[in-house]
Short mmCIF file of C-alpha atoms and ligand atoms in Angstrom, two decimals:
data_model
loop_
_atom_site.label_atom_id
_atom_site.label_comp_id
_atom_site.label_asym_id
_atom_site.label_seq_id
_atom_site.Cartn_x
_atom_site.Cartn_y
_atom_site.Cartn_z
CA UNK A 1 24.04 9.02 14.68
CA UNK A 2 22.41 12.40 15.28
CA UNK A 3 20.39 13.28 18.39
CA UNK A 4 22.24 10.59 20.33
CA UNK A 5 24.18 11.09 23.57
CA UNK A 6 26.60 8.29 24.45
CA UNK A 7 27.46 7.83 28.13
CA UNK A 8 31.16 8.32 28.90
CA UNK A 9 31.61 4.58 29.43
CA UNK A 10 29.91 3.69 26.15
CA UNK A 11 31.91 6.33 24.27
CA UNK A 12 35.18 5.01 25.69
CA UNK A 13 34.23 1.41 24.95
CA UNK A 14 33.31 2.23 21.33
CA UNK A 15 36.59 4.11 20.81
CA UNK A 16 38.62 1.27 22.28
CA UNK A 17 36.62 -1.62 20.80
CA UNK A 18 35.68 -2.93 24.23
CA UNK A 19 32.62 -5.18 24.63
CA UNK A 20 29.25 -3.41 24.90
CA UNK A 21 25.86 -5.00 25.46
CA UNK A 22 22.75 -3.09 24.36
CA UNK A 23 19.68 -3.30 26.61
CA UNK A 24 16.16 -2.03 25.94
CA UNK A 25 14.09 0.12 28.28
CA UNK A 26 10.48 -0.75 27.36
CA UNK A 27 10.95 -3.92 29.39
CA UNK A 28 11.56 -1.55 32.37
CA UNK A 29 8.81 1.01 31.75
CA UNK A 30 6.03 -1.15 30.34
CA UNK A 31 7.15 -4.75 30.83
CA UNK A 32 7.61 -4.81 34.62
CA UNK A 33 6.10 -2.96 37.57
CA UNK A 34 8.19 -0.61 39.72
CA UNK A 35 10.23 -1.28 41.91
CA UNK A 36 10.91 -4.74 40.41
CA UNK A 37 11.95 -3.00 37.20
CA UNK A 38 14.65 -0.98 38.95
CA UNK A 39 15.94 -4.00 40.87
CA UNK A 40 16.16 -5.89 37.58
CA UNK A 41 17.85 -2.97 35.81
CA UNK A 42 20.50 -2.74 38.53
CA UNK A 43 21.13 -6.50 38.44
CA UNK A 44 21.43 -6.36 34.66
CA UNK A 45 23.99 -3.56 34.82
CA UNK A 46 26.06 -5.26 37.53
CA UNK A 47 26.10 -8.60 35.67
CA UNK A 48 27.69 -6.75 32.77
CA UNK A 49 30.12 -4.71 34.85
CA UNK A 50 31.34 -7.81 36.75
CA UNK A 51 32.24 -9.34 33.38
CA UNK A 52 33.92 -6.11 32.20
CA UNK A 53 31.20 -5.52 29.64
CA UNK A 54 29.74 -2.03 29.31
CA UNK A 55 25.92 -2.06 29.62
CA UNK A 56 24.22 0.29 27.18
CA UNK A 57 20.61 0.73 28.20
CA UNK A 58 18.88 2.81 25.54
CA UNK A 59 16.12 5.35 26.27
CA UNK A 60 14.87 8.79 25.25
CA UNK A 61 14.92 11.61 27.78
CA UNK A 62 13.40 14.95 26.80
CA UNK A 63 13.77 14.07 23.16
CA UNK A 64 17.43 13.08 23.42
CA UNK A 65 18.35 9.48 22.67
CA UNK A 66 20.67 8.16 25.38
CA UNK A 67 22.88 5.13 24.90
CA UNK A 68 24.09 4.11 28.35
CA UNK A 69 22.18 5.53 31.33
CA UNK A 70 23.43 6.94 34.63
CA UNK A 71 21.75 5.59 37.78
CA UNK A 72 19.36 8.54 38.13
CA UNK A 73 18.30 8.19 34.48
CA UNK A 74 17.70 4.48 34.93
CA UNK A 75 15.58 5.27 37.98
CA UNK A 76 13.57 7.84 36.03
CA UNK A 77 12.78 5.33 33.28
CA UNK A 78 11.61 2.75 35.83
CA UNK A 79 9.76 5.08 38.18
CA UNK A 80 7.97 7.65 36.04
CA UNK A 81 4.55 6.54 34.89
CA UNK A 82 4.43 8.92 31.95
CA UNK A 83 7.27 7.32 29.97
CA UNK A 84 5.94 6.49 26.51
CA UNK A 85 6.57 3.21 24.70
CA UNK A 86 8.55 4.20 21.60
CA UNK A 87 9.02 1.75 18.78
CA UNK A 88 10.83 2.32 15.51
CA UNK A 89 8.18 4.35 13.69
CA UNK A 90 7.86 6.82 16.59
CA UNK A 91 11.55 7.64 17.08
CA UNK A 92 11.43 10.85 15.06
CA UNK A 93 8.19 11.93 16.72
CA UNK A 94 9.61 11.34 20.21
CA UNK A 95 12.75 13.34 19.41
CA UNK A 96 10.95 16.24 17.76
CA UNK A 97 8.29 16.45 20.49
CA UNK A 98 10.98 16.13 23.20
CA UNK A 99 9.24 13.19 24.85
CA UNK A 100 10.52 10.87 27.53
CA UNK A 101 10.31 7.42 26.05
CA UNK A 102 11.46 3.86 26.50
CA UNK A 103 12.66 1.88 23.52
CA UNK A 104 11.20 -1.44 22.38
CA UNK A 105 13.15 -4.18 20.64
CA UNK A 106 12.64 -2.49 17.24
CA UNK A 107 13.87 0.97 18.21
CA UNK A 108 16.67 -0.44 20.36
CA UNK A 109 17.94 -2.44 17.38
CA UNK A 110 17.91 0.69 15.20
CA UNK A 111 19.84 2.81 17.72
CA UNK A 112 22.27 0.12 18.90
CA UNK A 113 23.21 -0.81 15.34
CA UNK A 114 23.50 2.87 14.40
CA UNK A 115 26.09 3.30 17.16
CA UNK A 116 28.11 0.24 16.13
CA UNK A 117 26.97 -2.06 18.96
CA UNK A 118 26.86 -5.70 17.87
CA UNK A 119 24.98 -7.54 20.63
CA UNK A 120 21.61 -6.82 22.27
CA UNK A 121 19.98 -8.88 25.02
CA UNK A 122 16.24 -8.62 25.71
CA UNK A 123 13.49 -10.70 27.31
CA UNK A 124 11.00 -11.67 24.66
CA UNK A 125 10.60 -10.26 21.18
CA UNK A 126 7.32 -9.07 19.72
CA UNK A 127 5.77 -10.98 16.85
CA UNK A 128 2.45 -12.09 15.42
CA UNK A 129 -0.34 -11.83 17.98
CA UNK A 130 -2.93 -14.55 18.39
CA UNK A 131 -5.65 -13.51 16.01
CA UNK A 132 -9.26 -13.88 16.86
CA UNK A 133 -11.25 -13.26 13.68
CA UNK A 134 -11.20 -9.60 12.62
CA UNK A 135 -8.00 -8.84 14.52
CA UNK A 136 -4.51 -8.23 13.15
CA UNK A 137 -1.30 -7.29 15.01
CA UNK A 138 2.30 -7.92 13.94
CA UNK A 139 5.14 -6.27 15.86
CA UNK A 140 7.64 -3.93 14.23
CA UNK A 141 10.29 -6.02 16.02
CA UNK A 142 10.15 -8.41 13.04
CA UNK A 143 10.86 -5.66 10.52
CA UNK A 144 13.71 -4.27 12.60
CA UNK A 145 15.22 -7.76 12.92
CA UNK A 146 14.98 -8.05 9.15
CA UNK A 147 16.82 -4.80 8.49
CA UNK A 148 19.77 -4.64 10.87
CA UNK A 149 22.57 -7.21 11.15
CA UNK A 150 23.10 -7.53 14.89
CA UNK A 151 22.89 -10.37 17.41
CA UNK A 152 19.68 -10.33 19.46
CA UNK A 153 19.26 -12.72 22.38
CA UNK A 154 15.72 -13.61 23.44
CA UNK A 155 13.89 -16.30 25.41
CA UNK A 156 11.70 -16.68 22.35
CA UNK A 157 8.57 -14.92 21.16
CA UNK A 158 6.43 -13.83 24.09
CA UNK A 159 4.04 -16.60 25.11
CA UNK A 160 1.11 -14.27 24.40
CA UNK A 161 1.91 -14.55 20.67
CA UNK A 162 1.12 -17.07 17.99
CA UNK A 163 4.48 -18.82 18.04
CA UNK A 164 4.18 -20.66 14.73
CA UNK A 165 3.04 -17.57 12.83
CA UNK A 166 5.81 -15.54 14.46
CA UNK A 167 8.40 -18.07 13.30
CA UNK A 168 6.97 -17.98 9.76
CA UNK A 169 7.07 -14.17 9.79
CA UNK A 170 10.70 -14.27 10.95
CA UNK A 171 11.47 -16.63 8.08
CA UNK A 172 9.87 -14.25 5.58
CA UNK A 173 12.00 -11.50 7.13
CA UNK A 174 15.12 -13.68 6.55
CA UNK A 175 16.13 -13.60 10.20
CA UNK A 176 18.67 -16.28 11.16
CA UNK A 177 17.09 -18.36 13.93
CA UNK A 178 19.49 -20.05 16.31
CA UNK A 179 18.55 -22.16 19.33
CA UNK A 180 21.01 -22.22 22.19
CA UNK A 181 21.38 -25.93 23.02
CA UNK A 182 17.94 -26.64 21.50
CA UNK A 183 16.04 -27.03 18.23
CA UNK A 184 12.70 -26.20 19.84
CA UNK A 185 11.54 -22.59 19.89
CA UNK A 186 11.29 -21.56 23.56
CA UNK A 187 8.14 -19.61 24.40
CA UNK A 188 9.28 -17.04 26.94
CA UNK A 189 7.97 -18.39 30.29
CA UNK A 190 8.25 -21.96 29.00
CA UNK A 191 10.99 -24.08 27.48
CA UNK A 192 8.66 -25.82 25.06
CA UNK A 193 6.45 -24.76 22.17
CA UNK A 194 6.30 -27.92 20.03
CA UNK A 195 7.73 -25.87 17.20
CA UNK A 196 11.09 -27.33 16.15
CA UNK A 197 12.49 -24.86 13.70
CA UNK A 198 15.79 -23.61 15.09
CA UNK A 199 19.37 -24.29 14.07
CA UNK A 200 20.93 -25.66 17.21
CA UNK A 201 24.17 -24.08 18.43
CA UNK A 202 25.89 -25.34 21.55
CA UNK A 203 28.27 -22.56 22.49
CA UNK A 204 28.70 -18.81 22.50
CA UNK A 205 31.64 -19.31 20.16
CA UNK A 206 29.40 -21.02 17.58
CA UNK A 207 26.94 -18.12 17.78
CA UNK A 208 29.70 -15.59 17.17
CA UNK A 209 30.88 -17.65 14.18
CA UNK A 210 27.44 -17.75 12.54
CA UNK A 211 27.06 -13.98 13.06
CA UNK A 212 30.51 -13.33 11.58
CA UNK A 213 29.66 -15.47 8.54
CA UNK A 214 26.33 -13.67 8.16
CA UNK A 215 28.21 -10.37 8.04
CA UNK A 216 30.80 -11.79 5.59
CA UNK A 217 28.09 -12.93 3.18
CA UNK A 218 26.47 -9.51 3.43
CA UNK A 219 23.23 -10.35 5.23
CA UNK A 220 21.32 -7.31 6.35
CA UNK A 221 19.15 -9.22 8.82
CA UNK A 222 19.76 -10.11 12.46
CA UNK A 223 21.04 -13.26 14.07
CA UNK A 224 18.33 -14.09 16.58
CA UNK A 225 19.43 -16.38 19.40
CA UNK A 226 16.61 -18.20 21.21
CA UNK A 227 17.80 -19.01 24.72
CA UNK A 228 15.31 -21.01 26.80
CA UNK A 229 14.46 -19.87 30.33
CA UNK A 230 16.44 -21.95 32.91
CA UNK A 231 14.42 -25.03 33.93
CA UNK A 232 14.12 -24.04 37.60
CA UNK A 233 12.43 -20.76 36.72
CA UNK A 234 10.17 -22.14 33.99
CA UNK A 235 6.37 -21.97 34.06
CA UNK A 236 5.37 -25.01 31.98
CA UNK A 237 3.28 -24.19 28.90
CA UNK A 238 0.25 -26.21 30.08
CA UNK A 239 0.25 -24.31 33.39
CA UNK A 240 0.15 -20.86 31.81
CA UNK A 241 -1.91 -21.58 28.71
CA UNK A 242 -5.32 -20.83 30.26
CA UNK A 243 -4.06 -17.68 31.96
CA UNK A 244 -2.80 -16.39 28.61
CA UNK A 245 -6.09 -17.21 26.91
CA UNK A 246 -7.99 -15.41 29.65
CA UNK A 247 -5.72 -12.35 29.33
CA UNK A 248 -6.32 -12.27 25.54
CA UNK A 249 -10.09 -12.45 26.07
CA UNK A 250 -9.97 -9.67 28.69
CA UNK A 251 -7.98 -7.50 26.26
CA UNK A 252 -10.54 -8.07 23.54
CA UNK A 253 -13.48 -7.38 25.84
CA UNK A 254 -11.88 -4.15 27.04
CA UNK A 255 -10.97 -3.14 23.50
CA UNK A 256 -7.23 -3.02 24.22
CA UNK A 257 -5.24 -3.05 20.99
CA UNK A 258 -2.21 -1.51 19.28
CA UNK A 259 0.83 -0.62 21.35
CA UNK A 260 -1.10 -1.04 24.62
CA UNK A 261 -1.79 -4.71 23.95
CA UNK A 262 1.56 -6.28 24.88
CA UNK A 263 2.01 -4.36 28.19
CA UNK A 264 -1.64 -5.05 29.08
CA UNK A 265 -1.30 -8.80 28.50
CA UNK A 266 1.98 -9.05 30.43
CA UNK A 267 0.45 -7.18 33.35
CA UNK A 268 -2.69 -9.34 33.39
CA UNK A 269 -0.51 -12.45 33.46
CA UNK A 270 1.55 -11.07 36.39
CA UNK A 271 -1.70 -10.52 38.33
CA UNK A 272 -3.14 -13.95 37.50
CA UNK A 273 0.08 -15.82 38.33
CA UNK A 274 0.51 -13.76 41.51
CA UNK A 275 3.91 -12.56 40.45
CA UNK A 276 5.28 -15.90 39.24
CA UNK A 277 5.44 -14.68 35.64
CA UNK A 278 7.30 -11.56 36.77
CA UNK A 279 10.04 -13.64 38.45
CA UNK A 280 10.23 -15.82 35.33
CA UNK A 281 10.51 -12.71 33.14
CA UNK A 282 13.34 -11.32 35.28
CA UNK A 283 15.24 -14.62 35.35
CA UNK A 284 14.99 -15.24 31.60
CA UNK A 285 16.15 -11.71 30.84
CA UNK A 286 19.17 -12.06 33.17
CA UNK A 287 19.92 -15.42 31.54
CA UNK A 288 19.93 -13.71 28.13
CA UNK A 289 22.31 -11.04 29.40
CA UNK A 290 24.70 -13.74 30.63
CA UNK A 291 24.70 -15.39 27.20
CA UNK A 292 25.22 -11.98 25.57
CA UNK A 293 28.27 -11.43 27.77
CA UNK A 294 29.68 -14.83 26.72
CA UNK A 295 29.10 -14.10 23.03
CA UNK A 296 30.89 -10.76 23.31
CA UNK A 297 34.04 -12.51 24.50
CA UNK A 298 34.31 -14.15 21.07
CA UNK A 299 33.68 -11.05 18.95
CA UNK A 300 36.49 -8.77 17.88
N1 LIG B 1 10.15 -8.44 26.42
C1 LIG B 1 9.77 -8.47 27.71
N2 LIG B 1 8.93 -7.50 28.13
C2 LIG B 1 8.52 -6.48 27.30
C3 LIG B 1 8.95 -6.46 25.96
C4 LIG B 1 9.76 -7.47 25.58
O1 LIG B 1 10.18 -9.36 28.44
O2 LIG B 1 7.80 -5.60 27.76
C5 LIG B 1 8.56 -5.32 25.03
C6 LIG B 1 9.71 -5.21 24.03
O3 LIG B 1 10.17 -3.90 24.10
C7 LIG B 1 9.09 -5.52 22.69
C8 LIG B 1 7.70 -5.01 22.88
O4 LIG B 1 9.75 -4.92 21.63
O5 LIG B 1 7.40 -5.47 24.20
C9 LIG B 1 6.78 -5.52 21.80
O6 LIG B 1 5.64 -4.73 21.74
P1 LIG B 1 4.62 -4.87 20.49
O7 LIG B 1 4.08 -6.26 20.61
O8 LIG B 1 3.59 -3.80 20.75
O9 LIG B 1 5.40 -4.65 19.25
MN1 LIG B 2 1.41 -4.38 17.64
#
């Protein structure tokens, strides 16, 4: 890929076919407040390193796409308030305008796959937003998942979304939907959604097998693994439902839409849950990284 700088560790791992786990940076810049974001980023990196997996956090610094960040770069992405949220359609703009930017699920998929990385762990994917009349918002994450055959691990569509419509959109996009030890779509902060549409897989080995078969049959879409938040960190759906509804109404009243919507909603929910949703977000993302590490041990 052009305009991409690989960190030394990532370069070495790619040359020697060692396990690499892609990580996004929008979750750090827009998804979590500082300094929690940096604490999370450091934990994420050390989880990988302890398991001899190379973490490849992806971000754009002064128009250069970096795959694998040094500690000072990671700090910059978490700390600086001017980092832009860059999804797929803005990659070329960010590079040509020499912006600092964090990558969302869609742009991270594009870059990770372009570099030959097979597994990417995130928190929650974007999808179809709840639609009050006269409102329409579907994340590019769905298109990216449709176009690149990699494994993406998520705790489900973010709870702020319309889960059923998101699942339908993923079906239209021919994304393979696997549930780790469940058939029910997890909904980010919660284990439940009442939407039972996943193919259950019970081990990391099974996930790697489905992905390998997807590649063998020539699928161009992703294998999306839905991994529920661990029970002890869950915020039950009925507990958070009203808070989410309130956040959506506040967004509408303040005319927040487009790329600002998801970060706005997440931040409102952190305020209204007095930080409980932030801890849940961190725990589910770390849980996804752990599963990603396990899956990598079965991939050649
Ligand atoms: N997951 C999180 N926190 C986040 C996001 C995901 O736990 O902040 C980010 C991801 O980068 C995802 C993006 O791709 O939100 C979706 O934004 P939108 O709905 O505008 O497409
Ligand atoms: Mn959107």
